[in-house]
Short mmCIF file of C-alpha atoms in Angstrom, two decimals:
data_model
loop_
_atom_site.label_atom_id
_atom_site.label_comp_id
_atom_site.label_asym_id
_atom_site.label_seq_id
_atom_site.Cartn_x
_atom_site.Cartn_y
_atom_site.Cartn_z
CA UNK A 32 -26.20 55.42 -31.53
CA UNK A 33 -27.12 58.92 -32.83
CA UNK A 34 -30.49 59.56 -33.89
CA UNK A 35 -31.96 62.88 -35.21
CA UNK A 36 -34.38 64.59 -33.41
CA UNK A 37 -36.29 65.41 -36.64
CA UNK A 38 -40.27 63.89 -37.32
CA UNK A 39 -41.40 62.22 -40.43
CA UNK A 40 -44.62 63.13 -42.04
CA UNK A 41 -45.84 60.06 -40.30
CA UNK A 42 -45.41 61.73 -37.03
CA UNK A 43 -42.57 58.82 -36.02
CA UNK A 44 -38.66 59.72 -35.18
CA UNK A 45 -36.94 59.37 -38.35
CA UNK A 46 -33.59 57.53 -37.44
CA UNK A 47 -30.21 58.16 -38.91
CA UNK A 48 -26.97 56.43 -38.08
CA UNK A 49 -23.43 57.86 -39.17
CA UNK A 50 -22.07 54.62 -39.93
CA UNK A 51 -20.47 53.17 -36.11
CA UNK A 52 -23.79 52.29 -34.94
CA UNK A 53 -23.79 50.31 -31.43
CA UNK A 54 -25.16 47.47 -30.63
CA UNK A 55 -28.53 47.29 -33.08
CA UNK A 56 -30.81 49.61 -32.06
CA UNK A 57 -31.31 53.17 -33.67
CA UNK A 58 -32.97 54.40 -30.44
CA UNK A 59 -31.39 52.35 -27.22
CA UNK A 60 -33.39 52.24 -24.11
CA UNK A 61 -37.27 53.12 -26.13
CA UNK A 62 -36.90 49.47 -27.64
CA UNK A 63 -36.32 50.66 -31.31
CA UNK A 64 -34.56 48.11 -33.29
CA UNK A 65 -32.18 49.78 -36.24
CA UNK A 66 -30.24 48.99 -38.64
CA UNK A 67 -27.26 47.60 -36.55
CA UNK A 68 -25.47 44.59 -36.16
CA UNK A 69 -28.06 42.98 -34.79
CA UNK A 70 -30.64 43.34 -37.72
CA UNK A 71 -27.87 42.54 -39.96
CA UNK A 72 -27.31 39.01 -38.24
CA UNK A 73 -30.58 38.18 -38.89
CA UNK A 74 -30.93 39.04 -41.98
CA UNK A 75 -28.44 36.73 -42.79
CA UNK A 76 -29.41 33.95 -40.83
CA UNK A 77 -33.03 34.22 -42.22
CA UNK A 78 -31.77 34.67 -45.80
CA UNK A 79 -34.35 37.82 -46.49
CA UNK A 80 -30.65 40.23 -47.21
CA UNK A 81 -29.42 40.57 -50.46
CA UNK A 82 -26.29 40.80 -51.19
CA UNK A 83 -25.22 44.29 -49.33
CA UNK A 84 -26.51 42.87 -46.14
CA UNK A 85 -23.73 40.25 -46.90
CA UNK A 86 -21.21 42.12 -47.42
CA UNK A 87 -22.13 44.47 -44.45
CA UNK A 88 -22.03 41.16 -42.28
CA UNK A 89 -18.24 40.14 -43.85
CA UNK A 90 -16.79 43.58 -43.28
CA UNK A 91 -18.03 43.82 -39.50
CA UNK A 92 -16.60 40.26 -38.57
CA UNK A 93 -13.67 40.78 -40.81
CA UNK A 94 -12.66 44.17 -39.54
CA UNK A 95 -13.32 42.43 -35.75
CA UNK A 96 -11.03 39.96 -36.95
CA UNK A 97 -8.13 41.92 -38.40
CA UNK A 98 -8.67 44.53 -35.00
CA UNK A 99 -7.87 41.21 -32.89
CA UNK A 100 -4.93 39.80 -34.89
CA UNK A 101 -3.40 43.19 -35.03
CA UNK A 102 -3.93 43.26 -30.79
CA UNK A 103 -1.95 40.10 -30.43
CA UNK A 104 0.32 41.52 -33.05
CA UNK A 105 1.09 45.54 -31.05
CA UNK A 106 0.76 43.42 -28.37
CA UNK A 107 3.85 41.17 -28.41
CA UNK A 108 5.57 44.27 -29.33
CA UNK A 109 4.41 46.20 -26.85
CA UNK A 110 5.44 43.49 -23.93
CA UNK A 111 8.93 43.20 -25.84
CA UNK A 112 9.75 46.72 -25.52
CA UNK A 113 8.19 47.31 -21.96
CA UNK A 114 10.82 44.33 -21.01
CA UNK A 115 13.71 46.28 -22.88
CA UNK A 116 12.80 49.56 -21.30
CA UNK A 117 11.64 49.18 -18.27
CA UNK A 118 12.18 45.86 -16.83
CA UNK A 119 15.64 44.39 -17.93
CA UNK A 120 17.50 48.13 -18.52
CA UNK A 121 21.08 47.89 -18.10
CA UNK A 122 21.19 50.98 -15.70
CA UNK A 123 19.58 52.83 -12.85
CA UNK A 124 18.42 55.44 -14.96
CA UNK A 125 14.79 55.34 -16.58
CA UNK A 126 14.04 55.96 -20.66
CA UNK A 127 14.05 59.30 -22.08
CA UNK A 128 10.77 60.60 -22.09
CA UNK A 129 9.43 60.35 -25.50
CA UNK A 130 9.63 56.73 -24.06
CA UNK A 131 7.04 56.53 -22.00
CA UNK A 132 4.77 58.52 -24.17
CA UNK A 133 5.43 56.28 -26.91
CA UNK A 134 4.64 53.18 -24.83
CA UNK A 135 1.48 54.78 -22.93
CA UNK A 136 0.40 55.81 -27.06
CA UNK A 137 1.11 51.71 -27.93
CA UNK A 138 -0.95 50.60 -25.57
CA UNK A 139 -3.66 53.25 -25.96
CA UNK A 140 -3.36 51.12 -29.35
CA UNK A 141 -4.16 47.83 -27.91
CA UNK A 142 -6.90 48.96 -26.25
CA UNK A 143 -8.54 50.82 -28.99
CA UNK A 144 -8.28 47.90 -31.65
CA UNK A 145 -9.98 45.61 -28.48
CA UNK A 146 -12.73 47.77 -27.79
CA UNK A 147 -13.62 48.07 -31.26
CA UNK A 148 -14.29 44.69 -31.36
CA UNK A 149 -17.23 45.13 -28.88
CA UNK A 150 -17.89 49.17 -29.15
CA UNK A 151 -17.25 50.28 -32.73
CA UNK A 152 -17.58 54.35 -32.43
CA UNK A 153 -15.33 54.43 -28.88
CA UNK A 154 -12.99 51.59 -30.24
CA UNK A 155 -12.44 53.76 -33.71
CA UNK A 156 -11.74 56.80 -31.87
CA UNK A 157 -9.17 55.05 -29.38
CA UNK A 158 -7.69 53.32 -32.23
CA UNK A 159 -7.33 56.48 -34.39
CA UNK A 160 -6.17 58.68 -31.33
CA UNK A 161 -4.04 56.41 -29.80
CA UNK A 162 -2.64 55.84 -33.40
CA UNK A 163 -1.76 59.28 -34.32
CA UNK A 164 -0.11 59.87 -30.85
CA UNK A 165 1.77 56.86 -31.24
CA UNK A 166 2.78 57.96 -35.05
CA UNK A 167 4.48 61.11 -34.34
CA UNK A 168 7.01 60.12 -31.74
CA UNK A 169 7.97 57.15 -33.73
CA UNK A 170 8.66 59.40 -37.09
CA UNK A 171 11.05 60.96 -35.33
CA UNK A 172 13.11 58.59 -33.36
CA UNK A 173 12.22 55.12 -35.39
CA UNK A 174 11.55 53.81 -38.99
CA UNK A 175 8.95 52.53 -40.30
CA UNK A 176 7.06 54.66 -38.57
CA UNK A 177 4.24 54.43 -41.31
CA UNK A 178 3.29 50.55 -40.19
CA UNK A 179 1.43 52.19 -37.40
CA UNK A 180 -1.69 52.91 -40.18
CA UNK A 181 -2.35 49.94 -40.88
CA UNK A 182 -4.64 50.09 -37.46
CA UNK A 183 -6.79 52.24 -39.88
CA UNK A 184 -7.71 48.93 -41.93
CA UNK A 185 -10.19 47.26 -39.19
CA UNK A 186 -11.81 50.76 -38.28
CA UNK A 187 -12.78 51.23 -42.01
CA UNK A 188 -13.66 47.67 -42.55
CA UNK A 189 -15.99 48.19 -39.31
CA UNK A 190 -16.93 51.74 -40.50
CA UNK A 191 -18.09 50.28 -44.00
CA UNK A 192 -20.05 47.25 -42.21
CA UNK A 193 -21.70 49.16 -40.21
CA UNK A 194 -23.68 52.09 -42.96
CA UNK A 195 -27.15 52.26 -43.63
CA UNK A 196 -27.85 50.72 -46.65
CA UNK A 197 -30.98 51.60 -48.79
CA UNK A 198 -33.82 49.35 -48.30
#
């Protein structure tokens, strides 16, 4: 997780976190424990959060939830068309190119939405990447092409989970 480089007037690191903190600690490998996930946890488990550590806790296991259901969900898609394209084709010949880009993009998708389960600030960027590549292909050769953003739902779920809150 980021941290600034910048003292306090106490002489300690002050410790910022842009909102896709990994893991639970502000300052990983010097034993600092942040604001992360895992402080979150137990602040929920001991009952000492208020309501916004709550709410923190329900977006970060929601948005891991919708990222998996929408995994399974590309995912049958994704071994559909791979059997349409490039397994069962009628002909000798392989797919047009856009193709293959598309399905490489897809996939890139699967990934992403996984890995944000586990790794929120490399699984967001996946997700969004592979998302975008995946978007402009399919506006040009397939409708609904704008289905594709609904990937954006579990990385701002996760995003909004995951901010400092005041203390």
């Amino acid at each position: 997780m980021a941290t600034s480089g910048m003292t306090s007037a106490t002489g300690g690191r002050s410790a910022w976190s842009a909102g896709f903190g990994d893991g639970g600690t502000e300052e990983a490998g010097r034993g600092g424990v942040g604001r992360g996930v895992g402080e979150i946890e137990g602040r929920v488990a001991d009952g000492s959060g208020g309501w916004g550590v709550w709410a923190s806790w329900g977006l970060l296991w929601s948005g891991r939830a919708v990222a998996t259901l929408l995994a399974i969900f590309w995912g049958v898609f994704f071994l559909e068309h791979l059997s349409e394209w490039y397994v069962q084709r009628g002909t000798a010949a392989f797919p047009p190119a856009w193709v293959t880009v598309v399905m490489v993009a897809h996939f890139g998708m699967i990934v992403g939405l996984l890995t944000l389960v586990r790794w929120r600030l490399v699984g967001a960027l996946v997700t969004v990447g592979a998302t975008l590549a995946f978007l402009y292909p399919t506006l040009v050769h397939a409708k609904p092409a704008w289905l594709v953003l609904v990937n954006v739902v579990p990385v701002a779920m996760i995003a909004l989970g995951s901010m400092r809150r005041p203390r």
